[in-house]
GROMACS .gro file of C-alpha atoms in nm:
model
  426
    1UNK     CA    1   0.000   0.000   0.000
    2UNK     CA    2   0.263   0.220   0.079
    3UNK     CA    3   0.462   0.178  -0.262
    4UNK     CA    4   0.121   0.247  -0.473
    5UNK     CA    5   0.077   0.559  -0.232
    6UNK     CA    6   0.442   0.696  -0.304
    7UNK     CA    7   0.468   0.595  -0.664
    8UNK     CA    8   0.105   0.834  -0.689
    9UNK     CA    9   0.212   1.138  -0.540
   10UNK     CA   10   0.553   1.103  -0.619
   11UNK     CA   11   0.408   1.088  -0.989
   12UNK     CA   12   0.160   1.401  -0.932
   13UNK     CA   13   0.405   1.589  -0.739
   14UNK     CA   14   0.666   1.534  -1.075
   15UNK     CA   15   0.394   1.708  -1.282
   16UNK     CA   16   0.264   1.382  -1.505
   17UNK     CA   17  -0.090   1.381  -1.630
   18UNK     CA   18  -0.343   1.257  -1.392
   19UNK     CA   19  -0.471   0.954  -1.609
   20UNK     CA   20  -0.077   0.827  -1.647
   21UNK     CA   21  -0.055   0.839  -1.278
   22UNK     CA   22  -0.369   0.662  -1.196
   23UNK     CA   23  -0.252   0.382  -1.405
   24UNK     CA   24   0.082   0.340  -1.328
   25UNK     CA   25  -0.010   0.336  -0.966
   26UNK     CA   26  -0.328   0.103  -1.034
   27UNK     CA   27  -0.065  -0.158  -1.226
   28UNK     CA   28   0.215  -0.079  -0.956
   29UNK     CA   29  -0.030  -0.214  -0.707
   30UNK     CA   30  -0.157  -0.498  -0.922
   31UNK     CA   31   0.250  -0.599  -0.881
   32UNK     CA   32   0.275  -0.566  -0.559
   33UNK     CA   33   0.006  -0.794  -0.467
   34UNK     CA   34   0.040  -1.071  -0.755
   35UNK     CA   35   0.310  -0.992  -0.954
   36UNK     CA   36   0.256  -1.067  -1.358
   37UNK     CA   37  -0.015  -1.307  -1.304
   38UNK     CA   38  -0.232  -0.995  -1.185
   39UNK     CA   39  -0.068  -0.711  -1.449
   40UNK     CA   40  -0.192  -0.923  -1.721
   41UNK     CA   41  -0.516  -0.801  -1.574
   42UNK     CA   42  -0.509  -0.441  -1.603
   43UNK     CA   43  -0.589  -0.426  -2.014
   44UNK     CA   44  -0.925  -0.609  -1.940
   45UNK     CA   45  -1.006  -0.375  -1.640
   46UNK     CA   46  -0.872  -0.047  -1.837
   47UNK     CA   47  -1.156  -0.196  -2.118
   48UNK     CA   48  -1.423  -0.277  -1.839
   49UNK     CA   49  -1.373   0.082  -1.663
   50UNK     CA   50  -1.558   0.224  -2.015
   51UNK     CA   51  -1.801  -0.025  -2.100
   52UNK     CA   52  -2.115   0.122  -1.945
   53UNK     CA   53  -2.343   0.205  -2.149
   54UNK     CA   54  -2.446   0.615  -1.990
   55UNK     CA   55  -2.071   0.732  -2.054
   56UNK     CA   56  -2.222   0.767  -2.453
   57UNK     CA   57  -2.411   1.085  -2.293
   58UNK     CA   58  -2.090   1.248  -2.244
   59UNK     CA   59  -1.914   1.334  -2.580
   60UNK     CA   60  -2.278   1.448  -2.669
   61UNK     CA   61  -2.358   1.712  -2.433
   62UNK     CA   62  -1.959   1.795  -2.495
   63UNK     CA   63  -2.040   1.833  -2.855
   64UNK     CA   64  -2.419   1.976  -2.819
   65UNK     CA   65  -2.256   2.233  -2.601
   66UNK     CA   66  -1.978   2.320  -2.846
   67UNK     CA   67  -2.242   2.375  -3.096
   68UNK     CA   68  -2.486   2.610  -2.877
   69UNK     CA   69  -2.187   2.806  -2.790
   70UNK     CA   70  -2.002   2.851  -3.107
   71UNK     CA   71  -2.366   2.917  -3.303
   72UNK     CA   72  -2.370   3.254  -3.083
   73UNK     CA   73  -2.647   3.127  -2.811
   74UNK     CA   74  -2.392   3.262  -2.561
   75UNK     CA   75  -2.485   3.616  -2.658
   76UNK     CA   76  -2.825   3.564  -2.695
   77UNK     CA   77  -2.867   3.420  -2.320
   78UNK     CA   78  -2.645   3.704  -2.199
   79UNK     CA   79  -2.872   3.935  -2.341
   80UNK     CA   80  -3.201   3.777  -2.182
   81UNK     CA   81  -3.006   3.784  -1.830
   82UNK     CA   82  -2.920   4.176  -1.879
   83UNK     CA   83  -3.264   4.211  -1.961
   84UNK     CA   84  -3.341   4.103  -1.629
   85UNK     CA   85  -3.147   4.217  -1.406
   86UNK     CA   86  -2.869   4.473  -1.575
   87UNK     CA   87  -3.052   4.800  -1.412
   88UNK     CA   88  -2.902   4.684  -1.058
   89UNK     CA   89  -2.590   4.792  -0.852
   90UNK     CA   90  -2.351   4.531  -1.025
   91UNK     CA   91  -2.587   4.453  -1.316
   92UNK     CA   92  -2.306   4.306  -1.527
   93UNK     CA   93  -2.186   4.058  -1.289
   94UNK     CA   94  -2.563   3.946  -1.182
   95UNK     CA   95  -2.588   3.938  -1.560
   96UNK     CA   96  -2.329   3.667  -1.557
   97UNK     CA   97  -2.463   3.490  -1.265
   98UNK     CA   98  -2.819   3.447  -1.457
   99UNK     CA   99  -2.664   3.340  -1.782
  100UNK     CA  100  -2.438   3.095  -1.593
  101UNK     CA  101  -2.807   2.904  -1.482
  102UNK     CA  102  -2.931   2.971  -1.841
  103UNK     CA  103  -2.605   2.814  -1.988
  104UNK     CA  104  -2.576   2.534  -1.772
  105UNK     CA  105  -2.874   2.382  -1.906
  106UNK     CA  106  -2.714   2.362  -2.241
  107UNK     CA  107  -2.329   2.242  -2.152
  108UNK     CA  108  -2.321   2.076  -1.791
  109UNK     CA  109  -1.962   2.205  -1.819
  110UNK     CA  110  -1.798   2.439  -1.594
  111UNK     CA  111  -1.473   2.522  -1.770
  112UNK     CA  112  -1.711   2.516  -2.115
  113UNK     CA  113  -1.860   2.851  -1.915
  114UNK     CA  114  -1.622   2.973  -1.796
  115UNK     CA  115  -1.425   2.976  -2.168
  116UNK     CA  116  -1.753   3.134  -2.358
  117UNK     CA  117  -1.787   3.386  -2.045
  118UNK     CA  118  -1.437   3.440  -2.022
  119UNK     CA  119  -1.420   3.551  -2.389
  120UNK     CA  120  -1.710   3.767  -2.379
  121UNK     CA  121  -1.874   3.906  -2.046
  122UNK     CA  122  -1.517   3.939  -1.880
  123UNK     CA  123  -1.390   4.213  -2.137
  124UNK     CA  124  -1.746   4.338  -2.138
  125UNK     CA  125  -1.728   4.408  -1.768
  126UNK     CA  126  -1.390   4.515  -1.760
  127UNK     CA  127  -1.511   4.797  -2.061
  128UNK     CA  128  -1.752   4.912  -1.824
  129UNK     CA  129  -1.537   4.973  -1.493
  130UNK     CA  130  -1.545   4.634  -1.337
  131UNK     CA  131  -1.150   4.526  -1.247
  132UNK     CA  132  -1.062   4.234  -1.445
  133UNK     CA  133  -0.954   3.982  -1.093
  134UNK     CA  134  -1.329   4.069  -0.989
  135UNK     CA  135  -1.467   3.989  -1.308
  136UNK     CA  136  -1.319   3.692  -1.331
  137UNK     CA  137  -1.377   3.602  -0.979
  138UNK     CA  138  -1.767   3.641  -1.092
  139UNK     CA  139  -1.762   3.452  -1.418
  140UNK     CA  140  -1.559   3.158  -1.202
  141UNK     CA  141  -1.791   3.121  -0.923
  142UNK     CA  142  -2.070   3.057  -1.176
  143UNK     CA  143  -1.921   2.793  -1.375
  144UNK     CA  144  -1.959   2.566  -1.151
  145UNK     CA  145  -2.345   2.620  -1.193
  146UNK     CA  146  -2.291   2.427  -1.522
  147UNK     CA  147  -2.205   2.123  -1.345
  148UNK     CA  148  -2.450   2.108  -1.098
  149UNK     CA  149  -2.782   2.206  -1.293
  150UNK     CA  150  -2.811   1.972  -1.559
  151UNK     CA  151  -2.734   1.783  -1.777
  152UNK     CA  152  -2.393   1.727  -1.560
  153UNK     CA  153  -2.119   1.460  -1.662
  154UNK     CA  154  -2.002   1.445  -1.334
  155UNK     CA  155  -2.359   1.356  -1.229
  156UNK     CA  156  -2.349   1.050  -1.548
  157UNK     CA  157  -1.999   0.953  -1.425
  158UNK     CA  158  -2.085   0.902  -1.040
  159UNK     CA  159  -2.464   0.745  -1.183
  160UNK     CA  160  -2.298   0.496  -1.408
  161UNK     CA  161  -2.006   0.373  -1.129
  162UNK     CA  162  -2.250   0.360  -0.867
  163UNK     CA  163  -2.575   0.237  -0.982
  164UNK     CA  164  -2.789   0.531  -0.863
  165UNK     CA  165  -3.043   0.660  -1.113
  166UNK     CA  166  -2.893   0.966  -1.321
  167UNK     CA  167  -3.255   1.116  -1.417
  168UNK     CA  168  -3.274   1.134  -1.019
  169UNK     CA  169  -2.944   1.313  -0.940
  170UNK     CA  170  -3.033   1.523  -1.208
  171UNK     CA  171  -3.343   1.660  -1.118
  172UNK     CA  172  -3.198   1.717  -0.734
  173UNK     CA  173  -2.899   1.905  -0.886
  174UNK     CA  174  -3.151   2.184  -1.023
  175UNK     CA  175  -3.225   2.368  -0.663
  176UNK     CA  176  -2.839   2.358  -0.555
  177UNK     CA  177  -2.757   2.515  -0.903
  178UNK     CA  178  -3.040   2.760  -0.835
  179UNK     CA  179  -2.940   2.857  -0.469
  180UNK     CA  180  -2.555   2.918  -0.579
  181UNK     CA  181  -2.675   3.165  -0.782
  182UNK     CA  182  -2.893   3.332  -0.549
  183UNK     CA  183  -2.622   3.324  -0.294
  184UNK     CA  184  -2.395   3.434  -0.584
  185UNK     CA  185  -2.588   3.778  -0.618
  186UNK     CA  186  -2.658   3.817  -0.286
  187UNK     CA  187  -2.250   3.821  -0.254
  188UNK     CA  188  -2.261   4.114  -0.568
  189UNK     CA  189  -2.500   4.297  -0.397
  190UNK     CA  190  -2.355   4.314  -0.053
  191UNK     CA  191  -1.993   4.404  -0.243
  192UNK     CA  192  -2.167   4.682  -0.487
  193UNK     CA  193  -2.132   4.970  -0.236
  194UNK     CA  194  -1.803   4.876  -0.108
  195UNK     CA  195  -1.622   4.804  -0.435
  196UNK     CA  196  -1.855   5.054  -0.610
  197UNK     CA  197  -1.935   4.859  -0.845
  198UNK     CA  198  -2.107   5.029  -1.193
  199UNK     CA  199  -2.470   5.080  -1.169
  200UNK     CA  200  -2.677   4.957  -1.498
  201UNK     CA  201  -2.904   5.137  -1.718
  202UNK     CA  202  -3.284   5.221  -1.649
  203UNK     CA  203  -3.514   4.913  -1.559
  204UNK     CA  204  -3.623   4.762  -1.835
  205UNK     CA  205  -3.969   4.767  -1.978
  206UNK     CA  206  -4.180   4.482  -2.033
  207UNK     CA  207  -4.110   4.489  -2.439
  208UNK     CA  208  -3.764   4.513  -2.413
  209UNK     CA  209  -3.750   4.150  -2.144
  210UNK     CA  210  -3.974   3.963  -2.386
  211UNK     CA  211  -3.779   4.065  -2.700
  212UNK     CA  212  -3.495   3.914  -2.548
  213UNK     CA  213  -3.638   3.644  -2.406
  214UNK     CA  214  -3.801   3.555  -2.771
  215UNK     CA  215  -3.447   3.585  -2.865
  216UNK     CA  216  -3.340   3.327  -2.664
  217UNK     CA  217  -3.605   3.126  -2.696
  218UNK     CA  218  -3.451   2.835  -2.899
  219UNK     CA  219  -3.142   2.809  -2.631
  220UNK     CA  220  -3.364   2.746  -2.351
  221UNK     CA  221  -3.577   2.484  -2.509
  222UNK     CA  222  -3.254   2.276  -2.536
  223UNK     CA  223  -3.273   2.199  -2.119
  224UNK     CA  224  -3.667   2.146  -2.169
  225UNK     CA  225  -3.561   1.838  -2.434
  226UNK     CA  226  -3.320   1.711  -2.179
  227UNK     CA  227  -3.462   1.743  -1.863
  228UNK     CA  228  -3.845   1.641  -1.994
  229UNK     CA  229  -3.697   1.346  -2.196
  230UNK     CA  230  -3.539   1.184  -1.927
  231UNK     CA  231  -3.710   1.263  -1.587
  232UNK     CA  232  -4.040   1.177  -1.812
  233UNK     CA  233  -3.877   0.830  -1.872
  234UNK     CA  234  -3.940   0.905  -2.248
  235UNK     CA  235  -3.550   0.891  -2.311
  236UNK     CA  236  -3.235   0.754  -2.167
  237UNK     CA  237  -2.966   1.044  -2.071
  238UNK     CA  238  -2.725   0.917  -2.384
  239UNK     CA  239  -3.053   0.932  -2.588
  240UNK     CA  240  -3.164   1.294  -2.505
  241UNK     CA  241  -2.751   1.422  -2.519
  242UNK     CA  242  -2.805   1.273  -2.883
  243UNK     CA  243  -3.102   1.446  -2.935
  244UNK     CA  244  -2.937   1.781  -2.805
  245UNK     CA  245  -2.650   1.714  -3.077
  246UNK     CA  246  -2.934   1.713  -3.326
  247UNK     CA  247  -3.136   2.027  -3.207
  248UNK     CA  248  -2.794   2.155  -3.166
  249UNK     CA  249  -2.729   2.151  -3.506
  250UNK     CA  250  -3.099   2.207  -3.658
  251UNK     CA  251  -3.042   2.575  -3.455
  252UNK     CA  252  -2.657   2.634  -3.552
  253UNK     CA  253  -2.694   2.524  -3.886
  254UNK     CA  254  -3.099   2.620  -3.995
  255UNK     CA  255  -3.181   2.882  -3.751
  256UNK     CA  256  -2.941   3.058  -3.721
  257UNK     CA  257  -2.694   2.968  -3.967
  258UNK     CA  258  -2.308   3.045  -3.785
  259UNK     CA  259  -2.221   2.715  -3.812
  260UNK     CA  260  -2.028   2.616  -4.134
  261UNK     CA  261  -1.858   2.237  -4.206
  262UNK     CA  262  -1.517   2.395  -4.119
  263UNK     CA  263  -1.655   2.446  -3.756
  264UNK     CA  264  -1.814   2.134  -3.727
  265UNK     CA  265  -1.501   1.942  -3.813
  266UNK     CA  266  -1.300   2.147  -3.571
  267UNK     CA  267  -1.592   2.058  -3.301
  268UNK     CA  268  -1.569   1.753  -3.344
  269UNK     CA  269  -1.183   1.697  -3.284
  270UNK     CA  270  -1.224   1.936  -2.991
  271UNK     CA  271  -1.494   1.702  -2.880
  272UNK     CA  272  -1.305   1.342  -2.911
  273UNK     CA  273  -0.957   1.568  -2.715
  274UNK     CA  274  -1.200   1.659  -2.434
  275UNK     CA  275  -1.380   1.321  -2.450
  276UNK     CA  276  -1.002   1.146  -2.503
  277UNK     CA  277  -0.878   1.277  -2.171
  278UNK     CA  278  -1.226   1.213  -1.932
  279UNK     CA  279  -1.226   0.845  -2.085
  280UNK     CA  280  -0.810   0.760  -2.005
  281UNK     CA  281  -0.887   0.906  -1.612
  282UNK     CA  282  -1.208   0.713  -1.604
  283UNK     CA  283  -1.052   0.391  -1.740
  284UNK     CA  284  -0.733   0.461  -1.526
  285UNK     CA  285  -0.875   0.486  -1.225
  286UNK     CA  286  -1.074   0.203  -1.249
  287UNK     CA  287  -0.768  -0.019  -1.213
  288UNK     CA  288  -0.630   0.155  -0.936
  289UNK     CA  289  -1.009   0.106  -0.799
  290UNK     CA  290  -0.968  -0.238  -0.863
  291UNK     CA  291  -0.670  -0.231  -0.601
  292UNK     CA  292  -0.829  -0.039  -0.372
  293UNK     CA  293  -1.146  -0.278  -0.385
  294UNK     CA  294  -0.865  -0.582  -0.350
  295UNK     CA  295  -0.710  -0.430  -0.050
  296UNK     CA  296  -1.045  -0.354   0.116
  297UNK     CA  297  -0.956  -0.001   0.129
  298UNK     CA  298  -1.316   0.161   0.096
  299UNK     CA  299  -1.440  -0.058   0.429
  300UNK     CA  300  -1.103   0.028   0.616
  301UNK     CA  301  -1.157   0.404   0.517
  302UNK     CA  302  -1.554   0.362   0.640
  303UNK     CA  303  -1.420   0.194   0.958
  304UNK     CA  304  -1.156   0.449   1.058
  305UNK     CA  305  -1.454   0.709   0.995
  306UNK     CA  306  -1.668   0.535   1.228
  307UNK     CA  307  -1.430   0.425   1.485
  308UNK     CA  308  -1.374   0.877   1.541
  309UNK     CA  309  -1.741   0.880   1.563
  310UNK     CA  310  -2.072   0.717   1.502
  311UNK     CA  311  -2.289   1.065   1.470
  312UNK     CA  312  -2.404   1.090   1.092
  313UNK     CA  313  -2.347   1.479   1.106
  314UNK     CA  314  -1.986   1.388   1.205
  315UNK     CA  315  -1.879   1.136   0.959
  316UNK     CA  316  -2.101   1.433   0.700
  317UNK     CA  317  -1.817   1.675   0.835
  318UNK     CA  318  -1.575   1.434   0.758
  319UNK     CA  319  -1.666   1.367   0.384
  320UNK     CA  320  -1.685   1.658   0.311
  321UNK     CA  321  -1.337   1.831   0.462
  322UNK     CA  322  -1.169   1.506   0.286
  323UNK     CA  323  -1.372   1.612  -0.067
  324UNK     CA  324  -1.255   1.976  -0.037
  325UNK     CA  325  -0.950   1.899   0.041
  326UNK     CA  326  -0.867   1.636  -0.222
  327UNK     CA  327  -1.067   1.853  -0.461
  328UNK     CA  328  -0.717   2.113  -0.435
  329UNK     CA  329  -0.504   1.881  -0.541
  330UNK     CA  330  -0.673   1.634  -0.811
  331UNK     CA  331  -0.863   1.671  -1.125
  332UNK     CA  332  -1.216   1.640  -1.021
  333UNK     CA  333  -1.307   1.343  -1.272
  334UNK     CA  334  -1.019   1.139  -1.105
  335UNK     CA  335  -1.136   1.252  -0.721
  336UNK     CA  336  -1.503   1.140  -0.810
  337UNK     CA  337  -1.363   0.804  -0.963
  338UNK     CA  338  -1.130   0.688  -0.691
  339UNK     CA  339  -1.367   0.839  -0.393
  340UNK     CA  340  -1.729   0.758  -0.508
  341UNK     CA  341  -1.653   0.323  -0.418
  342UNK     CA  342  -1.486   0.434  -0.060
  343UNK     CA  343  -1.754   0.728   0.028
  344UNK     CA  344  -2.094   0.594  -0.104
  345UNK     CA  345  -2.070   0.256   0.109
  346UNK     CA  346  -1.989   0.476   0.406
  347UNK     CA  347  -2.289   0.741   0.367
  348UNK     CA  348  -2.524   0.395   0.284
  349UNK     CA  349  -2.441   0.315   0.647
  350UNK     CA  350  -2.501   0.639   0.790
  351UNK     CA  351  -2.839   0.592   0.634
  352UNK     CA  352  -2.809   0.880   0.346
  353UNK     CA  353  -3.025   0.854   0.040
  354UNK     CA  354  -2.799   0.712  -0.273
  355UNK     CA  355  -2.884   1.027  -0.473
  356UNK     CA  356  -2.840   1.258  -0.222
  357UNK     CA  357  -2.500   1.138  -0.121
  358UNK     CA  358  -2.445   1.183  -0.522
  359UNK     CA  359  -2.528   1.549  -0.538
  360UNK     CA  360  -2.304   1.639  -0.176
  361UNK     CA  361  -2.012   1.419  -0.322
  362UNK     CA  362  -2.070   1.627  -0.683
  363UNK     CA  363  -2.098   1.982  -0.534
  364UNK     CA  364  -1.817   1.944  -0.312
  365UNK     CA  365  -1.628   1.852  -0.589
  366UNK     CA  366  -1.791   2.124  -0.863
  367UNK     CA  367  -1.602   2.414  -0.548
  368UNK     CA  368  -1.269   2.257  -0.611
  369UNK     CA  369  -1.276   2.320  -0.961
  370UNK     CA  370  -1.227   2.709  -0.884
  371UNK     CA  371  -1.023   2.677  -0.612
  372UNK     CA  372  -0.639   2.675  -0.648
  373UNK     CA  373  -0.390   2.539  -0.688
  374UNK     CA  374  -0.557   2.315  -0.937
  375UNK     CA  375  -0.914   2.468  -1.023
  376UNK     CA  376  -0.995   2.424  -1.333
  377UNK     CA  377  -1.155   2.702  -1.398
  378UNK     CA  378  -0.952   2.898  -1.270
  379UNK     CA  379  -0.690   2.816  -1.523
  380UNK     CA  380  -0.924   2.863  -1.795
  381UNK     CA  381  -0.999   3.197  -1.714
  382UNK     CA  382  -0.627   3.284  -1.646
  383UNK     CA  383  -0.558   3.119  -2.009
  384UNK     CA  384  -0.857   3.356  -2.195
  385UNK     CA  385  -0.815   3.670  -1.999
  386UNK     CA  386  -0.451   3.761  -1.890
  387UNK     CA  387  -0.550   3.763  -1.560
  388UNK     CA  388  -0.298   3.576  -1.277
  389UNK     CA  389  -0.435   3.308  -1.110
  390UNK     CA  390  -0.361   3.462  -0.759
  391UNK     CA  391  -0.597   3.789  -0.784
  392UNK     CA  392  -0.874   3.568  -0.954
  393UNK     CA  393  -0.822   3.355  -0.638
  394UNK     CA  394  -0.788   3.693  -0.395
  395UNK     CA  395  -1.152   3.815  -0.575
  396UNK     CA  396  -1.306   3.436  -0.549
  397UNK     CA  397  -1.279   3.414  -0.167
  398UNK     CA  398  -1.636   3.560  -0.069
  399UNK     CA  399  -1.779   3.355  -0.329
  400UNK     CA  400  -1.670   3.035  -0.208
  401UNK     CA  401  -1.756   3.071   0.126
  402UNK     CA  402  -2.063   3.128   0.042
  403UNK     CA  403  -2.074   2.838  -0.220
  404UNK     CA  404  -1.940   2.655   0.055
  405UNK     CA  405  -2.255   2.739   0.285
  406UNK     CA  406  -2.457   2.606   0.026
  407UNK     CA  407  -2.305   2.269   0.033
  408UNK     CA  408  -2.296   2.262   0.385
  409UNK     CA  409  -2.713   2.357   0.346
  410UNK     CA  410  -2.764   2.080   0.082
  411UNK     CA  411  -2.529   1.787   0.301
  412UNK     CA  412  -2.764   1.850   0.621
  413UNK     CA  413  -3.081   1.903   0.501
  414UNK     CA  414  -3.191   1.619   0.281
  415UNK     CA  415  -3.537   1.720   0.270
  416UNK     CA  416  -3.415   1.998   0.018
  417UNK     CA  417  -3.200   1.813  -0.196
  418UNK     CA  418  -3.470   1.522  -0.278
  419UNK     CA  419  -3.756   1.795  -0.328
  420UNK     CA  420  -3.794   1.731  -0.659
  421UNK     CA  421  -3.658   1.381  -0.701
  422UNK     CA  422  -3.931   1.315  -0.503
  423UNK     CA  423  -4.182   1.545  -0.636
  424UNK     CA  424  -4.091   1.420  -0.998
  425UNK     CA  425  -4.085   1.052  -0.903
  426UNK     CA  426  -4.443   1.109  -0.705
   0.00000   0.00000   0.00000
């Protein structure tokens, strides 16, 4: 155990891509225990990690969302959401909170929102007085919407390893995504005075919202195909993501025509890159699972969690400080991969609901993706805007504790995470 453990972080520590180090620690620790015999293993279980059927979903809402975005719906939601609320202290930034929600429905991709925002509400903010850090900071904290409202991948990945029904983390994912926002803006508002931020235009009139929202109309009845389809049981999630690639294109190509081949093509290899790397962590990791599962490490992690204490709230705490925590220093595919097996057996025995435990393990994991020194996002937005990493990260701080609150909110109250699961199912 301890040669697998050193060969990892020795590995991540050197600077080698996550999916090499999963399997070279996975097939270090299938030598360890049973030398060739078991190495000659690791090819079938690298195969078996990506033979489940749901993973299809995810190179579709990849690509559906690379259409939306590059057939200008971006602009079009951003518009609706500064129809809305643009006339208030800050109306840029809550701008950007409200198209994060309207967005999400479309990629289920955080670092997809934060590269359309970063490329277009960021030096739109910045024009009008916002300071870029802050701006960023804004257009970071709501990526992670994209992930949590869905269609999520992170919700298919953890659905598919662990058996629990997709359709149903799905449809408990929409009131987290909708209270980060709210918490988002109520973050804006309480800075506007203090940081002065820019005060929008007039309030709008009534014309003027439902112009825009007609506007945007075709965007938003993307999320109604995906979400009706497959909380209605009329489609599987890989069905409806290829039914989004196909409404995708019917509005990028017909409707609105900003789609060419040329762009297609190039979506398409950006597509199978994105899709190439999730798949080689997913199928890593499952052999270093394998080990883990060999070496009864998920029941020695659950009794070492139980043996400090016995109080559900506690071992809560406890899941959660050991999410956030590995969520700083691990790509969040991998940390969902390797954790989901040792943490869902343990919340099962607290007496959590399956899909609940989904959406706290999820959430806590959607923070670290802007947290440093390995969010996601916030490389992204680094990359797009010029911006260093450490003033994004100096502007982020209110947001995440209060993103933070919200998880803490969703992991003790159960009640409001299974709201609509239940509602739905009912």
């Amino acid at each position: 155990m301890t040669l697998v453990a050193v060969t990892f972080f020795g590995l991540l520590l050197l600077g080698m891509p996550i999916g090499y180090v999963l399997g070279i620690a996975g097939v270090v620790g299938m030598l360890q225990i049973g030398g060739e015999q078991f190495v000659s293993m690791a090819p079938r279980r690298f195969f078996a990690g990506l033979d489940l059927f749901p993973f299809l979903a995810m190179p579709f809402f990849i690509l559906a969302g690379e259409i939306m975005n590059r057939s200008g719906i971006t602009r079009r939601l951003v518009e609706f959401a500064d129809a809305l609320v643009g006339f208030l202290r800050g109306g840029m930034a809550h701008s950007n909170m409200v198209a994060s929600v309207l967005f999400a429905g479309i990629t289920g991709a955080a670092t997809a929102d934060a590269a359309a925002f970063g490329n277009t509400m960021v030096p739109a903010m910045v024009k009008k007085g916002y300071s870029r850090p802050f701006a960023c900071a804004v257009t970071a904290a709501g990526s992670i919407i994209g992930p949590t409202i869905p269609p999520s991948n992170l919700m298919v990945i953890y659905g598919s390893l662990m058996g629990v029904s997709i359709a149903g983390l799905f449809a408990a994912g929409i009131l987290p995504g909708l209270l980060i926002c709210l918490i988002c803006m109520a973050v804006i508002a309480a800075l506007g005075r203090r940081l002065n931020l820019p005060k929008g235009t007039e309030r709008p009139s009534l014309r003027s919202i439902l112009v825009a929202f007609r506007s945007s109309l075709v965007a938003m009845v993307m999320p109604l195909i995906i979400l009706g389809g497959i909380l209605g049981g009329i489609v599987t999630p890989t069905e409806a993501a290829s039914i989004a690639v196909a409404y995708a294109l019917v509005i990028g190509g017909l409707v609105y025509r900003t789609i060419s081949v040329a762009d297609l093509v190039e979506m398409c290899i950006r597509t199978a890159r994105v899709t190439g790397v999730i798949f080689l962590i997913i199928a890593s990791a499952s052999i270093l699972g394998w080990w883990m599962t060999f070496e009864k490490i998920p029941q020695l992690i659950a009794v070492t969690f139980l043996q400090i204490s016995d109080d559900p709230a506690a071992i809560i705490a406890m899941i959660l400080a050991l999410l956030l925590v590995i969520g700083l220093f691990m790509d969040v595919n991998a940390a969902l991969i390797i954790l989901a097996p040792v943490l869902a057996p343990l919340t099962a025995t607290i007496g959590m609901d399956p899909v609940h435990a989904g959406i706290m393990i999820v959430l806590a994991l959607n923070i670290s993706l802007m947290t440093p020194p390995v969010g996601a996002c916030l490389f992204v937005l680094a990359s797009v805007t010029g911006e260093r990493v450490e003033a994004i990260s100096r502007a982020l701080a209110p947001f995440i504790v209060a993103e933070m609150a919200v998880l803490v909110l969703i992991a003790f109250w159960s009640d409001l995470t299974l709201f609509l699961p239940r509602l739905l199912a009912g």
